[in-house]
Coordinates of C-alpha atoms and ligand atoms in Angstrom, one line a residue:
X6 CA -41.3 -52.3 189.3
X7 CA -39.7 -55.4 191.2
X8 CA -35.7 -55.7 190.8
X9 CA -35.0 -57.8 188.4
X10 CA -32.9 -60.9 189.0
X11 CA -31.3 -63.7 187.3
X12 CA -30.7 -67.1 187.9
X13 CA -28.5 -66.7 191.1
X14 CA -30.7 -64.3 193.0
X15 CA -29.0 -61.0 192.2
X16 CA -30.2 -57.9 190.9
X17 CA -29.4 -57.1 187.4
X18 CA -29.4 -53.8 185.0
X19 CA -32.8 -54.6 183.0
X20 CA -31.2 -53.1 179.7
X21 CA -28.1 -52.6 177.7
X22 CA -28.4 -49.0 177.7
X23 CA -29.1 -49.6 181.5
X24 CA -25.3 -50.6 181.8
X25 CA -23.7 -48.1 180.0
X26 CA -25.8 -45.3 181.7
X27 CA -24.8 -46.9 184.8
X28 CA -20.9 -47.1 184.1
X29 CA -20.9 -43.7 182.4
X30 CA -22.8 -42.1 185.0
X31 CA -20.1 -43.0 187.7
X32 CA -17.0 -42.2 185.4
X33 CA -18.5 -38.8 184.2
X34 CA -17.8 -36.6 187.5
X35 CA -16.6 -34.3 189.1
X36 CA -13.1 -35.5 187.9
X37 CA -13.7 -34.6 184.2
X38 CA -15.9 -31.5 184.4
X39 CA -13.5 -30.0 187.9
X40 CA -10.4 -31.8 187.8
X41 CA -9.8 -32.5 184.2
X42 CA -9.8 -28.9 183.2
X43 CA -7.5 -27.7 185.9
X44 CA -5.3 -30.4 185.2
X45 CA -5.0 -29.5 181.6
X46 CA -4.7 -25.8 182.3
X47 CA -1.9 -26.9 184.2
X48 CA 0.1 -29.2 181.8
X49 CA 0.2 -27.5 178.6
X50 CA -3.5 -27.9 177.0
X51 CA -3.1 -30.4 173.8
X52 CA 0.3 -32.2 175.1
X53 CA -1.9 -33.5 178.5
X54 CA -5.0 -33.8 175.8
X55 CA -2.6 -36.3 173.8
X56 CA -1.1 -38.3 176.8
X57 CA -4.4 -38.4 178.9
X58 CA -6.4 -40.4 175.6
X59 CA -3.1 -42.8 175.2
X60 CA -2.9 -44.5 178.3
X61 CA -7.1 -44.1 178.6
X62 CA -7.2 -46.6 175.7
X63 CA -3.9 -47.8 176.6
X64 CA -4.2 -48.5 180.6
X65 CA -7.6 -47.4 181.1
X66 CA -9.3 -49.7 178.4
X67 CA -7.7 -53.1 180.2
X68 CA -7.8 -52.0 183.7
X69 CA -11.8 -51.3 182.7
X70 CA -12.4 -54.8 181.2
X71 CA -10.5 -56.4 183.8
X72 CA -13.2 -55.4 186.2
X73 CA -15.5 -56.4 183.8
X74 CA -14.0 -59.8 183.9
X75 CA -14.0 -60.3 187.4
X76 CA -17.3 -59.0 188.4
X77 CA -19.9 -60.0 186.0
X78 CA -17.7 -63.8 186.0
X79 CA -18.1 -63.7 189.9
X80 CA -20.8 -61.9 190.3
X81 CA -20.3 -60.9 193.8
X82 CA -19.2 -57.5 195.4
X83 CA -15.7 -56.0 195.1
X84 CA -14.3 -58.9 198.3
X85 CA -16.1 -61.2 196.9
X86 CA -14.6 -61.4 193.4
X87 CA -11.2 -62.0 194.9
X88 CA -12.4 -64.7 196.7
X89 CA -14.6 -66.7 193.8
X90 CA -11.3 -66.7 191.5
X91 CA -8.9 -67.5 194.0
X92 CA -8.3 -69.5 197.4
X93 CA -5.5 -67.9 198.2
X94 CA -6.4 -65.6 201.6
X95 CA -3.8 -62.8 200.6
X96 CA -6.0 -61.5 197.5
X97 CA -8.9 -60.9 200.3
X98 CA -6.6 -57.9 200.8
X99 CA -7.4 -56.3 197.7
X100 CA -10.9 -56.5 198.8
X101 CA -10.2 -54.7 202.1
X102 CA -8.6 -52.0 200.0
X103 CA -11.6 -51.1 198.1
X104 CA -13.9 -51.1 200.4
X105 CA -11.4 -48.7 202.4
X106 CA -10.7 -46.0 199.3
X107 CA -14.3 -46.1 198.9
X108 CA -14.9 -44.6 202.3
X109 CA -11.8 -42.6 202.0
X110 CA -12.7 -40.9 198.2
X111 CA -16.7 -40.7 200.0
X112 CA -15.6 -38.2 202.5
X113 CA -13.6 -36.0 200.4
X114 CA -15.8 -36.0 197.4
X115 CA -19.1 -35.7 199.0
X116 CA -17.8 -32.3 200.1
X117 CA -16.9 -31.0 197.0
X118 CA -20.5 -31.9 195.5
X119 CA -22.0 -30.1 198.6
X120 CA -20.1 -26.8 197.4
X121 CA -21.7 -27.7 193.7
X122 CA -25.4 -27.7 195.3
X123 CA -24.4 -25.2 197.4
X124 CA -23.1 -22.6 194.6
X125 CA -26.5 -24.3 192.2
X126 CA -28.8 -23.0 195.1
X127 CA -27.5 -19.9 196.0
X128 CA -27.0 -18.9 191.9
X129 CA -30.7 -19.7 191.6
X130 CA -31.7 -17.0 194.2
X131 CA -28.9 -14.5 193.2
X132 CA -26.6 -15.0 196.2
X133 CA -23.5 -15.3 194.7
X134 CA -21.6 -12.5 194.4
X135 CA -18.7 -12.2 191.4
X136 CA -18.9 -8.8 190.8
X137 CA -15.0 -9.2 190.4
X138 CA -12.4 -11.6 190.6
X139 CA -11.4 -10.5 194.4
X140 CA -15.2 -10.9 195.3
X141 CA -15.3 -14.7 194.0
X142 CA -12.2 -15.7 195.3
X143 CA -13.6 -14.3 199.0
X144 CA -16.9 -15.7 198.7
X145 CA -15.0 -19.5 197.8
X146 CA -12.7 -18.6 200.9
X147 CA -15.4 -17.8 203.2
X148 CA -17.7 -20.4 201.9
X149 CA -15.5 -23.1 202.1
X150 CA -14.4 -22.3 205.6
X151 CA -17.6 -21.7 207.8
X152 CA -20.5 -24.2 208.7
X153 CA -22.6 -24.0 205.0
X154 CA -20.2 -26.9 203.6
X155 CA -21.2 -29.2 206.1
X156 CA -25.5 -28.4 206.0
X157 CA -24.4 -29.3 202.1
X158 CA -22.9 -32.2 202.1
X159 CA -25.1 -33.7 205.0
X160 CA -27.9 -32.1 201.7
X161 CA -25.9 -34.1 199.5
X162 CA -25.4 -37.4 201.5
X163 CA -29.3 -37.5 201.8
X164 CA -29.6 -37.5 198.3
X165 CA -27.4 -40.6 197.9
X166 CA -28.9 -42.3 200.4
X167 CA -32.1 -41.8 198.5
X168 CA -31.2 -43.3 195.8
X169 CA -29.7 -46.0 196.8
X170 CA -32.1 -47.1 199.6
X171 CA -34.1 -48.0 196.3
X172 CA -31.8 -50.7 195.4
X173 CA -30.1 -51.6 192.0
X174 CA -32.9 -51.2 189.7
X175 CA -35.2 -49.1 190.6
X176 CA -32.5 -46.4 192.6
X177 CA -29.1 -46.7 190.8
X178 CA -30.3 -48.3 187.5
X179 CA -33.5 -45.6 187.2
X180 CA -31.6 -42.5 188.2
X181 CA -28.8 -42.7 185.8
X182 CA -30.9 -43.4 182.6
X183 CA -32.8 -39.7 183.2
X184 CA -29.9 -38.0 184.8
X185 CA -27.1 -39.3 182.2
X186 CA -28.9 -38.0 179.0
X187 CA -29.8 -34.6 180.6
X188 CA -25.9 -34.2 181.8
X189 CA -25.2 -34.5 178.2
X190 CA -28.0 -32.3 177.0
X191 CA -26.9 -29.5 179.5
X192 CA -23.0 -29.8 178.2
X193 CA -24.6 -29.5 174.8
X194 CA -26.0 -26.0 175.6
X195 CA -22.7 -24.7 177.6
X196 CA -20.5 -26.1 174.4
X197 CA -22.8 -24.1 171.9
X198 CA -22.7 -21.0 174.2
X199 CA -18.9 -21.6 174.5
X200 CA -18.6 -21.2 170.4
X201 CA -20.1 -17.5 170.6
X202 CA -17.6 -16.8 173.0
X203 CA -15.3 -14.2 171.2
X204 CA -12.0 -16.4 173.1
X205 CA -13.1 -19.4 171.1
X206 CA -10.4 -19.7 168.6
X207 CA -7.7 -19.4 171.0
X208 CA -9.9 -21.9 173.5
X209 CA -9.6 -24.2 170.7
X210 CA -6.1 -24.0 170.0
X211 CA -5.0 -23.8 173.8
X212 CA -6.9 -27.7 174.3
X213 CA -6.2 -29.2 170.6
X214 CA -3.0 -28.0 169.4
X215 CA -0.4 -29.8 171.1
X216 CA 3.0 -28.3 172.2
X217 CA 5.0 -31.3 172.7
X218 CA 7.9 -29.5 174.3
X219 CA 5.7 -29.4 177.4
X220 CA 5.3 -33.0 177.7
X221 CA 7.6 -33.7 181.0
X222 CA 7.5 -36.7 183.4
X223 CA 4.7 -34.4 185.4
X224 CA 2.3 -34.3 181.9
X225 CA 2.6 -38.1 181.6
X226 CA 1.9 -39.2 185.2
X227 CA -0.8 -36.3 185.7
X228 CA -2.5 -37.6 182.7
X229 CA -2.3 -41.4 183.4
X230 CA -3.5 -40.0 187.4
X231 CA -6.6 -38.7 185.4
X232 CA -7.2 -41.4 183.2
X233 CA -7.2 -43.6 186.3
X234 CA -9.4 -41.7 188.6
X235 CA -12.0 -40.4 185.6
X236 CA -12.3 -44.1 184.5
X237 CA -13.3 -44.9 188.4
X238 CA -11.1 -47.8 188.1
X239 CA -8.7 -49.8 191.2
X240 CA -11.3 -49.3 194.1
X241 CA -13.6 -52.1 192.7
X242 CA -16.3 -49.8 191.4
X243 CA -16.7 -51.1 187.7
X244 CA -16.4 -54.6 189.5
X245 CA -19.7 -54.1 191.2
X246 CA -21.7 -52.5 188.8
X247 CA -20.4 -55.3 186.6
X248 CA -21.5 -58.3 188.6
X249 CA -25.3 -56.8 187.5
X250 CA -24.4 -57.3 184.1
X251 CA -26.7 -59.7 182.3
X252 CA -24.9 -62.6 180.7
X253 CA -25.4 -60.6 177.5
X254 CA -23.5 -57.4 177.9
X255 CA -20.6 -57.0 175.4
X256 CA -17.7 -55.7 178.2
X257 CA -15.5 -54.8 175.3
X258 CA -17.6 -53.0 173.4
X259 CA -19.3 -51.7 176.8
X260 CA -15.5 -50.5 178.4
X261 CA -15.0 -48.7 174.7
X262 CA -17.7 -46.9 174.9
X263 CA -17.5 -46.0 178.4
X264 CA -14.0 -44.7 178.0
X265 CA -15.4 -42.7 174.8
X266 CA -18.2 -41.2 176.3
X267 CA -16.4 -40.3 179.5
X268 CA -13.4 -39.1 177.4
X269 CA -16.1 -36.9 175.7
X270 CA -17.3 -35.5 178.4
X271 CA -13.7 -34.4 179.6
X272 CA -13.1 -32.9 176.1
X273 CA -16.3 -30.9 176.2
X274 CA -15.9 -29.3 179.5
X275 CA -12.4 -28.1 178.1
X276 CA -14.3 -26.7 175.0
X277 CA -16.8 -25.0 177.7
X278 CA -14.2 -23.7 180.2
X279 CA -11.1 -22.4 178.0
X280 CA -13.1 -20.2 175.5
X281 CA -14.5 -18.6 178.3
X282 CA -11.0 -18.1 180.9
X283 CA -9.8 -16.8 177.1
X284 CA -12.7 -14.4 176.2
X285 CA -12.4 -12.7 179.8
X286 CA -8.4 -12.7 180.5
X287 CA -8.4 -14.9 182.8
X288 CA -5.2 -17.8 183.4
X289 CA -5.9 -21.4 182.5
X290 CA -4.0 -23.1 184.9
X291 CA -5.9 -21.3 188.4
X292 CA -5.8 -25.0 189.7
X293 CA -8.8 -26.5 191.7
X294 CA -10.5 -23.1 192.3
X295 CA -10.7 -22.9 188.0
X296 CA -14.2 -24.3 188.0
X297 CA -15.6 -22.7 191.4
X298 CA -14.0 -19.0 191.3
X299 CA -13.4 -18.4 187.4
X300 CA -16.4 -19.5 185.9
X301 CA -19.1 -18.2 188.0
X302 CA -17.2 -14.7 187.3
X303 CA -17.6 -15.3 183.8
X304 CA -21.4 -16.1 184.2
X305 CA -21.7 -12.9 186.2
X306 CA -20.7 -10.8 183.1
X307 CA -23.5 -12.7 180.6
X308 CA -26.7 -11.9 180.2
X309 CA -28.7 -13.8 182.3
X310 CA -25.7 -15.0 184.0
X311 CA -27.5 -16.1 187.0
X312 CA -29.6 -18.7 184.8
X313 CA -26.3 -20.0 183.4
X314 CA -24.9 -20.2 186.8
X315 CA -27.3 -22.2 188.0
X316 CA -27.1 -25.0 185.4
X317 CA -23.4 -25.6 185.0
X318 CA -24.0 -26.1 188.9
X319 CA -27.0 -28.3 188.3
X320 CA -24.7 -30.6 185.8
X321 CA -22.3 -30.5 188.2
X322 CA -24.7 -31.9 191.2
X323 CA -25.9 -34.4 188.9
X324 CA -22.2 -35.7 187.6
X325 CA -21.5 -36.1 191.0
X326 CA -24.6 -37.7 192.5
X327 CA -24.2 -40.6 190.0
X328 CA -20.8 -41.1 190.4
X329 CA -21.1 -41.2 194.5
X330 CA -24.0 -43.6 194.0
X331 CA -21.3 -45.4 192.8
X332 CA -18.5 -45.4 195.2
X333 CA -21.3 -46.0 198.3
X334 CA -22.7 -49.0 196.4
X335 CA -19.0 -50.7 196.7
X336 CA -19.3 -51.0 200.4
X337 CA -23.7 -51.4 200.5
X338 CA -22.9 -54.6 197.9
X339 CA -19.6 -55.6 200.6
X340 CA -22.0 -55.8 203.1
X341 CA -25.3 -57.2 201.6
X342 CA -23.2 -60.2 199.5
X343 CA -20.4 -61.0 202.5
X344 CA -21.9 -59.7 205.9
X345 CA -25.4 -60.6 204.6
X346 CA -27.1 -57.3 205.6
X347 CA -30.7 -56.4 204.2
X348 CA -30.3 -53.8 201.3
X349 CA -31.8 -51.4 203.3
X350 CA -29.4 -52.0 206.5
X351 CA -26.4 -52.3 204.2
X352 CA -27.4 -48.6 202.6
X353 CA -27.9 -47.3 205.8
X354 CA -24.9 -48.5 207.7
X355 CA -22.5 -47.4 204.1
X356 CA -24.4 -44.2 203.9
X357 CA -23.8 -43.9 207.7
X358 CA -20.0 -43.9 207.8
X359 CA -19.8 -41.7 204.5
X360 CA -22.2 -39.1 206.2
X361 CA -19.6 -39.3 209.4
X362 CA -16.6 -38.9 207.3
X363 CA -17.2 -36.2 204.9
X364 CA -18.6 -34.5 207.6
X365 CA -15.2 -34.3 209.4
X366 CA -13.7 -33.0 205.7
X367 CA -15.7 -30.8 205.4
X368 CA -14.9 -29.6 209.1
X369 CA -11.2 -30.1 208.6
X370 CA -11.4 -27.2 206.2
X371 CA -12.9 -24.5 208.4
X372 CA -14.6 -25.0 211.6
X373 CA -12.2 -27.3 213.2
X374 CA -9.1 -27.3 211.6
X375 CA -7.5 -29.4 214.3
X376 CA -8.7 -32.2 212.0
X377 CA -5.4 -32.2 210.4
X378 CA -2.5 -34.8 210.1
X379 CA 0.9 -33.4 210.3
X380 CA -0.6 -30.0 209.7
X381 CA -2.7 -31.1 206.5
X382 CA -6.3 -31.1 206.9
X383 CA -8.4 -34.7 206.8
X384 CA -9.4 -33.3 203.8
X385 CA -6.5 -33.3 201.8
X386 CA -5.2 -36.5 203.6
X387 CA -8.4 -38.7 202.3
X388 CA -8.0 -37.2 198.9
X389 CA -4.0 -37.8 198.9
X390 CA -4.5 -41.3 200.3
X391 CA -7.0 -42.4 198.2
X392 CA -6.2 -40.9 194.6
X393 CA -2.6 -40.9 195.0
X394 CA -2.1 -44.8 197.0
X395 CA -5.5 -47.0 197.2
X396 CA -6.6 -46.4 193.5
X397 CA -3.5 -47.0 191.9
X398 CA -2.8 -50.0 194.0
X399 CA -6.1 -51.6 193.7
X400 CA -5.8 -51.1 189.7
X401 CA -2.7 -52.5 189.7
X402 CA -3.4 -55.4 191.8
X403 CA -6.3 -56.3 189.7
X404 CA -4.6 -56.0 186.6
X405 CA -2.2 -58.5 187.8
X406 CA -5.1 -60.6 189.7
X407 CA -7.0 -61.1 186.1
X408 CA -3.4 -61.1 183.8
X409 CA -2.0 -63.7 186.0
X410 CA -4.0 -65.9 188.1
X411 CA -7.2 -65.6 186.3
X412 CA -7.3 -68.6 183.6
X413 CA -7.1 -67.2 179.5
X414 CA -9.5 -69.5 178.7
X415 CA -11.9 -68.3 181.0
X416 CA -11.1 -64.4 180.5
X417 CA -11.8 -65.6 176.5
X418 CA -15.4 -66.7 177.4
X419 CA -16.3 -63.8 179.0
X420 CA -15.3 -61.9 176.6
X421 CA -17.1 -63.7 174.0
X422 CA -20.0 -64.5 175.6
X423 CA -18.9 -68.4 175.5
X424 CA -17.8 -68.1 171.3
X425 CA -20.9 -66.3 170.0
X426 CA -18.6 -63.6 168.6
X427 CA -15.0 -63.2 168.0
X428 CA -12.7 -61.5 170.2
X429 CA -9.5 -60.8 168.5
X430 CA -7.2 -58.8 170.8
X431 CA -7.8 -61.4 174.0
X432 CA -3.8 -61.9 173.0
X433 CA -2.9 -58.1 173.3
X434 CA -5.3 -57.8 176.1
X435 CA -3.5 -60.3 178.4
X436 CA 0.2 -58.7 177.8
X437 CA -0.8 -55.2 178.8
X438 CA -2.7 -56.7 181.7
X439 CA 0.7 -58.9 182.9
X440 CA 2.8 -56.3 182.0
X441 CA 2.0 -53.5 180.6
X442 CA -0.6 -51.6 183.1
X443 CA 1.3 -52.9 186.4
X444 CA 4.6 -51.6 185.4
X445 CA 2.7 -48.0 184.3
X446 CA 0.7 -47.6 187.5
X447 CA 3.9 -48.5 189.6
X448 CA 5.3 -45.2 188.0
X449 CA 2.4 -43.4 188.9
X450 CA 2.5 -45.1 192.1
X451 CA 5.7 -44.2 192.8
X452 CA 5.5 -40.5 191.4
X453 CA 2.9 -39.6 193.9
X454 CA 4.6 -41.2 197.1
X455 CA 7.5 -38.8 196.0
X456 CA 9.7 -41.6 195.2
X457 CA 10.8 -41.2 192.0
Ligands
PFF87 N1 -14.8 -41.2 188.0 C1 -15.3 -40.3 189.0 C2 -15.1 -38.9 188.5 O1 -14.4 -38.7 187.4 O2 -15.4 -37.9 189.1 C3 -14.8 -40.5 190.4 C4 -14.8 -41.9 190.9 C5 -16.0 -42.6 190.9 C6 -13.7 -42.5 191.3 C7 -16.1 -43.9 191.4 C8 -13.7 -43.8 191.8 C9 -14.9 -44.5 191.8 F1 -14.9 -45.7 192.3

């Protein structure tokens, strides 16, 4: 199969299924199936539930289009974009940013997915032991801390670089449409299993009934921090996937649907986790060990636990490979479109600094802890940096960048597809883009630099 191109050379999704596979596949991560349950646990259940779907359709749905706007109008990388709407040097700074955060959240991400491949493998041959809470909670200690983390995510590097070595269409554009609708096959099983669970009920009530006395400044920014980071928005991620758009992709109805069926996925792995933390005793808000030392204890008291084990770790893997493929291609499509690099160059050089830099997180945590700043370990410092500065100012700078400098009449033709169809909330739209989104992230922004 050749890549398919249109009229300016580049390669584009062959399908419209092709582009929401393709979005979805690098929203849906590790941040809704890891992070969005421990997050809940943490904040009350329902009451995060409530504010993380208000300001996804609120702050998320914008931010999302924006990107839209910008890359399929452009359609050049994440630098690039900045540059075609606007001759003013500073916005290249934006550009910088992404491609920065990109290598940053690579490091730090890559090395959680090697524990999820890690935990897949070992499950499969009966290696892990959970015979009781103590024994999983050792096991994650001495797991994370030795030299296995860094075979993995090396492991799981390699299978990034795979992909994406085989370009748009046939790598990125292939894998997600078989790997996307098997994610969501294997969250159908776990959610059926979940409903036999004899801590359903209270599951249930623990994620949909809202307690709104637990709704604090910490619910609100926590939730729009997860709407952000799920939605893979302000690092110039949707941008590039956008500029392979064809000319005919609906970005409204395409960012709805994203934010629906990523949303969805968040919901279901909170109807697959809380029965089960329920039905055993366990506490919902363990934090970020909920997914890695609760559950697999849990699948070591079913029948056939192993088995179980070994696919929530496959969907896991797979969540995370598609969304990685994602955050390398910012930087491959930075170098192919602005330092002219052969696809195969461009993958290897992106690929390259990833490998390098996930390698020392994932040393940072054991081996060589030296690999610390001001006592914290690289690690935590990409993570911190990235989710908590670069993502929240890149959002916010592109909300502004398309709000204020990009022209309405041009935004209105994008999002129209030059007046084939109406678009009736182009009005609403460009207010929460001008106003709305940058004044919300600035809170978030601020929250997480421990300024307000
Ligand atoms: N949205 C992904 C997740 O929920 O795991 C993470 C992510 C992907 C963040 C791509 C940023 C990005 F550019």
């Amino acid at each position: 199969m050749k890549e398919l191109n249109n009229k300016s050379g580049r390669a584009v999704f062959g399908s419209r299924f092709a582009a929401i596979a393709t979005t979805v596949g690098s929203a849906v991560g590790l941040g809704n199936i890891w992070r969005f349950p421990y997050e809940a646990g943490s904040h009350g259940g329902g009451a995060f539930l409530i504010c993380y779907f208000a300001f996804a359709i609120m702050i998320g749905v914008p931010v999302l289009i924006a990107e839209f706007i910008m890359g399929r109008g452009s359609r050049s990388d994440a630098m690039g974009a900045y540059a075609y709407f606007s001759k003013a040097k500073g916005w290249k700074i934006a550009g910088y940013l992404a491609v920065l955060a990109s290598i940053l959240i690579t490091g730090f991400y890559s090395v959680v997915a090697g524990w999820t491949l890690e935990y897949c493998v070992e499950s499969m041959f009966g290696m892990v032991d959970f015979s009781s809470p103590e024994a999983g909670h050792r096991q994650f200690l001495e797991m994370t801390a030795g030299w296995q983390p860094v075979v993995w995510t090396v492991v799981f590097s390699l299978c990034n670089f795979y992909v994406l070595a085989r370009g748009v269409t046939k790598g990125i554009e292939r894998v997600s449409n078989i790997l996307m609708p098997l994610l969501f096959v294997i969250l159908l099983v776990f959610c059926v299993h979940s409903f036999m669970l004899p801590g359903f009920g209270e599951g249930m009530r623990f994620l949909f009934y809202p307690d709104f006395s637990k709704i604090d400044s910490s619910t609100l920014l926590g939730a729009l921090g997860q709407a952000f980071f799920s939605l893979s928005l302000g690092m110039g991620c949707m941008i590039t996937y956008s500029s392979y758009f064809t000319d005919k992709t609906r970005l409204g109805q395409t960012a709805m649907t994203t934010m629906a069926l990523d949303s969805a996925v968040a919901v279901m792995s909170g109807v697959i986790i809380f029965p089960a933390v329920f039905s055993y005793g366990f506490s919902p808000s363990a934090g970020p060990t909920l997914v890695f030392e609760v559950l697999p204890n849990i699948f070591y008291r079913m029948a056939a636990g192993g088995v179980w084990s070994t696919l929530f770790f496959l969907l896991l893997f797979v969540a995370s490979l598609t969304s990685t493929i994602s955050i390398t291609e910012i930087f491959t499509s930075v170098l192919t479109d602005q330092y002219k690099f052969s696809r195969k160059k461009a993958t290897m050089t992106a690929c390259g600094i990833g490998i390098v830099v996930s390698i020392l997180c994932a040393l940072s945590l054991g081996p060589c802890r030296s690999l610390a700043i001001g006592g914290t370990p690289l690690f935590d410092v990409l993570d911190y940096v990235a989710s908590n500065i670069l993502m929240p100012l890149g959002g916010m700078l592109c909300s502004i960048f398309v709000g204020w400098v990009i022209d309405r009449r041009y935004i209105r033709e994008q999002l129209t597809d030059n007046g084939a169809y109406p678009c009736r909330w182009l009005r609403p739209l460009v207010f929460f883009l001008r106003w709305v989104c940058p004044v919300a992230i600035l809170l978030i922004f601020l929250d997480s630099s421990g300024l307000i």
